[in-house]
CSV table of C-alpha atoms and ligand atoms in Angstrom, one decimal:
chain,number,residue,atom,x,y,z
A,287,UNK,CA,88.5,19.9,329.0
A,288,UNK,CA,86.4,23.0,330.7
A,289,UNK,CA,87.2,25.3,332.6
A,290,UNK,CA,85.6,25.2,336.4
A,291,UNK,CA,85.0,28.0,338.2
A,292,UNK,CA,86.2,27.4,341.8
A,293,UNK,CA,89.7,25.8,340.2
A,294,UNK,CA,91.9,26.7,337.3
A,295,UNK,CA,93.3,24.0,334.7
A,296,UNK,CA,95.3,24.6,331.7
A,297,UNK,CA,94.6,22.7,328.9
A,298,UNK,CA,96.8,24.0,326.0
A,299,UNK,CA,98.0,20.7,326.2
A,300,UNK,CA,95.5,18.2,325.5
A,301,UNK,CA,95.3,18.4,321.9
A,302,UNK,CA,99.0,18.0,321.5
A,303,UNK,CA,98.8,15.3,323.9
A,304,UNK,CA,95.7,12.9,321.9
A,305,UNK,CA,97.2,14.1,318.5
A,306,UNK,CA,100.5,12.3,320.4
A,307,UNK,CA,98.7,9.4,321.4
A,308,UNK,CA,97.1,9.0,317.3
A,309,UNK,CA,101.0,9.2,316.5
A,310,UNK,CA,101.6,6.3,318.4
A,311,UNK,CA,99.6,4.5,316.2
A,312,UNK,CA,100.4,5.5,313.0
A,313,UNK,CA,104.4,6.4,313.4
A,314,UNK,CA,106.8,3.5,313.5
A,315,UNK,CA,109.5,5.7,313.4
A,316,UNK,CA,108.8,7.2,316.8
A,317,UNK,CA,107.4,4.4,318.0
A,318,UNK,CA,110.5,4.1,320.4
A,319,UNK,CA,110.3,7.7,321.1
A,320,UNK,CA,106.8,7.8,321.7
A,321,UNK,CA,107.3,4.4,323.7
A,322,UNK,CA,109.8,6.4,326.5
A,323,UNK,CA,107.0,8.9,326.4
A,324,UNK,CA,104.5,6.8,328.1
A,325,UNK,CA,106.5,5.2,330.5
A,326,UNK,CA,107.8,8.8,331.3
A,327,UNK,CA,104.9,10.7,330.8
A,328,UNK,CA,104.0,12.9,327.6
A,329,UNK,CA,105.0,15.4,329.7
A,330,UNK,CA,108.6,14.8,329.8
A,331,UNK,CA,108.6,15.1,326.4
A,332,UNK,CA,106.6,18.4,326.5
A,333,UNK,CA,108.8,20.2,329.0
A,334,UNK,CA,106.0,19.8,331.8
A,335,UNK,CA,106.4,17.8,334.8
A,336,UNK,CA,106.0,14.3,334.2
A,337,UNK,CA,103.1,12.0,335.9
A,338,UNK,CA,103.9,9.5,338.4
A,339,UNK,CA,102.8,6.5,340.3
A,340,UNK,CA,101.5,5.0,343.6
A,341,UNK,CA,100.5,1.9,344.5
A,342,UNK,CA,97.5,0.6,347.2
A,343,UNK,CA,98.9,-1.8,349.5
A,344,UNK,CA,96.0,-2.2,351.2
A,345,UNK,CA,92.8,-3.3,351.2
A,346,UNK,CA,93.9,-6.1,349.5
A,347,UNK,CA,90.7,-5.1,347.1
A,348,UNK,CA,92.7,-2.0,346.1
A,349,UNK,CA,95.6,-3.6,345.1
A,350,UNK,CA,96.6,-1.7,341.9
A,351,UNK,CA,99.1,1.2,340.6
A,352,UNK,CA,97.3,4.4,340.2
A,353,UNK,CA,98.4,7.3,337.9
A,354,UNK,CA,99.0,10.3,339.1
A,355,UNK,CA,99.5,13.8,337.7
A,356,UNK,CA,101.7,16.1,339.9
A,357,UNK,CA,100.2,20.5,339.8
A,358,UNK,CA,102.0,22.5,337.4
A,359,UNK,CA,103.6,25.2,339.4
A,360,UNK,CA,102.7,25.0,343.5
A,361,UNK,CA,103.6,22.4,346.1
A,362,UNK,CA,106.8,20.5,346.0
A,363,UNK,CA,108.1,17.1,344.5
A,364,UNK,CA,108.5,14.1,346.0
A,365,UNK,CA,112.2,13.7,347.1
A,366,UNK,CA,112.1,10.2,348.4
A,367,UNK,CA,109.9,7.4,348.1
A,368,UNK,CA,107.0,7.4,351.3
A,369,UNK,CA,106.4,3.9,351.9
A,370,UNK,CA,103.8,2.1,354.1
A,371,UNK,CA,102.3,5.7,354.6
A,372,UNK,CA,97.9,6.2,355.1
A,373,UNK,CA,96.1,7.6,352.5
A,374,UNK,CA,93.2,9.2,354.8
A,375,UNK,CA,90.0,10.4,353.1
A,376,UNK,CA,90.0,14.4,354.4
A,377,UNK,CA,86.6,15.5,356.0
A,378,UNK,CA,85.1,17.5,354.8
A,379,UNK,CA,85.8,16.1,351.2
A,380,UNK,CA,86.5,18.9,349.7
A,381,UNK,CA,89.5,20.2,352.1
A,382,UNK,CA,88.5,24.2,351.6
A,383,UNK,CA,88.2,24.4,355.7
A,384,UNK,CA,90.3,23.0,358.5
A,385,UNK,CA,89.0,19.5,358.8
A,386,UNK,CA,87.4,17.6,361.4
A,387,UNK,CA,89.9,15.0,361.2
A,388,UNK,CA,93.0,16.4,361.4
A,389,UNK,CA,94.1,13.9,364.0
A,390,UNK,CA,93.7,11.0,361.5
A,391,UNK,CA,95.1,13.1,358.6
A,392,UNK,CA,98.4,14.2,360.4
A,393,UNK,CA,101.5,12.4,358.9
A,394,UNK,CA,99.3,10.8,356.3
A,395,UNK,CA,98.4,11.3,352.6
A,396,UNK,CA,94.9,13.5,352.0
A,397,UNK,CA,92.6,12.4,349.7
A,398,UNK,CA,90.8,15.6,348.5
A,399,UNK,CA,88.0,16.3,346.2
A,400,UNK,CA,88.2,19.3,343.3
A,401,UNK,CA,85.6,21.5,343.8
A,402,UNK,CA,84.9,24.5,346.2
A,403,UNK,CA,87.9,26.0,346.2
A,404,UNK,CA,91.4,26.6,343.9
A,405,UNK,CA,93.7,23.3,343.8
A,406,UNK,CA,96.1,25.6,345.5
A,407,UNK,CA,94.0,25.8,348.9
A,408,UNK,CA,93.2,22.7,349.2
A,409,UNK,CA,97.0,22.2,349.4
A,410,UNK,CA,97.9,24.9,351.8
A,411,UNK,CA,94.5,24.0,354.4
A,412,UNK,CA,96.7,20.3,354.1
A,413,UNK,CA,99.8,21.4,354.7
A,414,UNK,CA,98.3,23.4,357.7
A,415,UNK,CA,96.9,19.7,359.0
A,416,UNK,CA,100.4,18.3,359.1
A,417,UNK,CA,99.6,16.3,355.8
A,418,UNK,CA,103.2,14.7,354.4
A,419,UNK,CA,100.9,15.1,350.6
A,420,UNK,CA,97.7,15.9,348.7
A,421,UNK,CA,96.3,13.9,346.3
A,422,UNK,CA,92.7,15.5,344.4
A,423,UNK,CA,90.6,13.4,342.7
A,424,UNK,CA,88.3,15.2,340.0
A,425,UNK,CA,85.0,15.2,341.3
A,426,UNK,CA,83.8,14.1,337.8
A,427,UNK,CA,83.3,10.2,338.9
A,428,UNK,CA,83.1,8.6,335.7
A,429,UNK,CA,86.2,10.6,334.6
A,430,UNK,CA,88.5,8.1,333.5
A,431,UNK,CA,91.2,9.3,331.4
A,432,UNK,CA,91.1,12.9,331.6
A,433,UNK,CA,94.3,14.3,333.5
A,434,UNK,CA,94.3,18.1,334.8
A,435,UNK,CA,97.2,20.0,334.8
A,436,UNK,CA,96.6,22.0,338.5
A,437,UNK,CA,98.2,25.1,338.3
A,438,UNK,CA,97.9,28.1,341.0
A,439,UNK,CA,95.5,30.4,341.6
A,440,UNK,CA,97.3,34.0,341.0
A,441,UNK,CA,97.3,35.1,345.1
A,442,UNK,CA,100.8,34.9,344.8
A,443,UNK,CA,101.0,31.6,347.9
A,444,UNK,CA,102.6,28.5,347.5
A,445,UNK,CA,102.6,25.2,349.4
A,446,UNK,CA,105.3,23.1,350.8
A,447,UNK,CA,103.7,19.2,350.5
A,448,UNK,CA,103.3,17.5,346.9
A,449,UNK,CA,100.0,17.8,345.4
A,450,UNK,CA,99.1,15.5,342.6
A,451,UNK,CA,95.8,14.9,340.3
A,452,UNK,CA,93.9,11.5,340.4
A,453,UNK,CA,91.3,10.7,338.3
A,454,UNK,CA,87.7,11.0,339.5
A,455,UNK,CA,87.0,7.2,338.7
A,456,UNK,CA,89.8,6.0,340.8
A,457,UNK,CA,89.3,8.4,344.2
A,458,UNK,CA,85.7,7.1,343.2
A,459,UNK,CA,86.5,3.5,343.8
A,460,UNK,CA,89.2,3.9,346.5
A,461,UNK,CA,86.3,5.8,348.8
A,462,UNK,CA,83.4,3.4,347.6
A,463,UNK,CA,86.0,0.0,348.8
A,464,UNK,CA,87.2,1.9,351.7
A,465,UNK,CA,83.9,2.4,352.6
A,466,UNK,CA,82.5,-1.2,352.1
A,467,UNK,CA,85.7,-2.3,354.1
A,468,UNK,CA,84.6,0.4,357.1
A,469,UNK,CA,88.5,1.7,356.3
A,470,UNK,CA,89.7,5.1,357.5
A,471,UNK,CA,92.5,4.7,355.5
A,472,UNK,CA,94.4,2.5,352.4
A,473,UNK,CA,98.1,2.2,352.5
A,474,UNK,CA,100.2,3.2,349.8
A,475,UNK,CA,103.3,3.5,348.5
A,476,UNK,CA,104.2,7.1,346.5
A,477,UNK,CA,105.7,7.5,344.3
A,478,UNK,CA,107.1,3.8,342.9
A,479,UNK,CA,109.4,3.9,340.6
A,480,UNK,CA,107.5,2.4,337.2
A,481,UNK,CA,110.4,2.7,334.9
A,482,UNK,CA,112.3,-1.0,335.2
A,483,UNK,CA,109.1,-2.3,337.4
A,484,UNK,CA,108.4,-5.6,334.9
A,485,UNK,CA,104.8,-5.4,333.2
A,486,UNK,CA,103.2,-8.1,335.0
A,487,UNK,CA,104.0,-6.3,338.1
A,488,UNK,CA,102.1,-2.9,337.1
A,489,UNK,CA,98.7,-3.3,338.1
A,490,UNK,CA,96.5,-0.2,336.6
A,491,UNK,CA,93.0,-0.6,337.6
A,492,UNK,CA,90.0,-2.7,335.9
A,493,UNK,CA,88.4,0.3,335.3
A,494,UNK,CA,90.8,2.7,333.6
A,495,UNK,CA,93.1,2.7,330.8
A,496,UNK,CA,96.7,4.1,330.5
B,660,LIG,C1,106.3,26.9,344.5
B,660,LIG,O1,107.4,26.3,345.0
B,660,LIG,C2,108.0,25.4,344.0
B,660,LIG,C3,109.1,24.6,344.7
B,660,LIG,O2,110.0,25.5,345.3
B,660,LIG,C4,108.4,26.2,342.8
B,660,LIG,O3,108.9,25.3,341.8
B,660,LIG,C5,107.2,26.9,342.2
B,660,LIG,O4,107.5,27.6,341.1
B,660,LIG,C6,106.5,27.7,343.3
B,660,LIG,N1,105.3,28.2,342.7
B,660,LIG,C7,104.9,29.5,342.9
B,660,LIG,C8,103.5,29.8,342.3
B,660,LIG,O5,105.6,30.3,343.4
B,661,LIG,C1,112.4,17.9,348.9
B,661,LIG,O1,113.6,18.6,349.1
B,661,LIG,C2,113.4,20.0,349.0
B,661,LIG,C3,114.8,20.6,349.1
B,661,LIG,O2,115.5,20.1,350.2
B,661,LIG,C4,112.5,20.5,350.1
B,661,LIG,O3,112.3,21.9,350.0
B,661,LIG,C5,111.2,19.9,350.0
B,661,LIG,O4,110.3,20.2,351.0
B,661,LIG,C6,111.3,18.3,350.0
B,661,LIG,N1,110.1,17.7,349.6
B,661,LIG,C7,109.4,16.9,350.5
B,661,LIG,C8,108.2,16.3,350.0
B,661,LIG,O5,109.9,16.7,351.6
B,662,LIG,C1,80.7,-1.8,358.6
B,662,LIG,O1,80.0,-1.2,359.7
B,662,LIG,C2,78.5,-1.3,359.6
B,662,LIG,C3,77.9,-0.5,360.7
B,662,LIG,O2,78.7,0.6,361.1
B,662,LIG,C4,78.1,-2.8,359.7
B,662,LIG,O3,76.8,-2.9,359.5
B,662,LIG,C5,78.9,-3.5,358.6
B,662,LIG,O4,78.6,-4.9,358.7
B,662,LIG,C6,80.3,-3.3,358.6
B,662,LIG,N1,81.0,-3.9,357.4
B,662,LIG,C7,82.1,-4.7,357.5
B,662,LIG,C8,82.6,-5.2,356.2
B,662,LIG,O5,82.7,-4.9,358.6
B,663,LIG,C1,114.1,4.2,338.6
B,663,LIG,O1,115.0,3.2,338.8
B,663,LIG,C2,116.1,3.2,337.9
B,663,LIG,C3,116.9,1.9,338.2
B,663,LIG,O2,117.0,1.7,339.6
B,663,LIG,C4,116.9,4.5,338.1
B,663,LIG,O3,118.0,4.5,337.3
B,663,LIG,C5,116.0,5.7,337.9
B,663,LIG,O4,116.7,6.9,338.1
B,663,LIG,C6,114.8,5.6,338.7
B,663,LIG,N1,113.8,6.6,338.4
B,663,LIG,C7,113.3,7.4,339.3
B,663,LIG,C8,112.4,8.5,338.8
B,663,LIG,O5,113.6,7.3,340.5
């Protein structure tokens, strides 16, 4: 993972994380363990706050459950499910300014791309909007698998919504269908609750693999 100059990401993780993943593999013993892990997160394991999930209720094209990575050490948790809520596509995309549609984004969910400013502004300029949560998609679109653990930016603020990390791929397709559908918005569910969901009823998308 690199390092990006307008956010800050911690990676002192990943190595643990794919020698965990080769583990999986090759340990029976642990496979139970190790099992736990990825319904939990590796992170729970780690001592890191654990991913979590939404789901796209519609378009009906969106369909799926999309893994999410909550930041390290700003925003807040989810306390409660937010159900039937809009997931609203901030403008401009990169939510480092007061955007132009605040109207739309008020009581919704921001979709915001990395880039142009720390993870932490993005959330505060949000939070300023009325936005109930952020959620940053890496501005890497054929990232598929590579989660960033969003930490603060030393100025000593915080943020009061959650902010979590999507992958570049999926805030990739869920702009590009949203688009094609002339959508201002998806509905989603966040977070759903993936640990007794049955497996035929978690829908990750086509076009990643967790
Ligand atoms: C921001 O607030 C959250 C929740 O109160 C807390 O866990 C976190 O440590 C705070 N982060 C900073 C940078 O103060
Ligand atoms: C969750 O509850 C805590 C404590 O009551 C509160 O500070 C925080 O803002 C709540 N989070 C959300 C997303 O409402
Ligand atoms: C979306 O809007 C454009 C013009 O703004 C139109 O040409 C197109 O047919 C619309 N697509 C759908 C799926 O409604
Ligand atoms: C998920 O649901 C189970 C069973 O209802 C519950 O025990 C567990 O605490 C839930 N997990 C979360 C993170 O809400």
């Amino acid at each position: 993972m690199i390092s990006c100059r307008n956010d800050i990401i911690r990676n002192t993780n990943l190595q643990l994380r794919n020698a965990y993943i080769r583990n999986f593999f090759i340990s029976n013993i642990f496979l139970y363990i190790n099992f736990l892990a990825v319904i939990h997160g590796f992170e729970d394991v780690k001592g890191i706050k654990e991913d979590i999930y939404f789901e796209i209720v519609e378009p009906e094209t969106l369909h799926y459950t999309f893994k999410v990575r909550p930041a390290q050490d700003f925003g807040v948790p989810f306390n409660d499910s937010l159900q039937n809520v809009g997931l609203v596509v901030a403008e401009p995309s990169h939510g480092c300014s007061a955007p132009i549609n605040k109207l739309e984004l008020r009581n919704n969910i921001a979709l915001i791309d990395r880039g142009g400013c720390s993870f932490l502004s993005k959330c505060i300029q949000a939070e300023r909007s009325g936005v109930l949560a952020v959620i940053i998609c890496d501005n890497d679109i054929s990232n598929d698998d590579q989660y960033i653990d969003m930490i603060d930016d030393s100025t000593k603020r915080n943020c009061s919504i959650p902010a979590v990390f999507l992958l570049g791929k999926d805030g990739y397709m869920i702009k590009k269908s949203l688009k094609t559908h002339n959508l201002t918005r998806a509905i989603i569910n966040i977070p759903i609750n993936m640990t007794y969901m049955p497996q035929q009823k978690q829908k990750p998308p086509p076009w990643v693999l967790w």
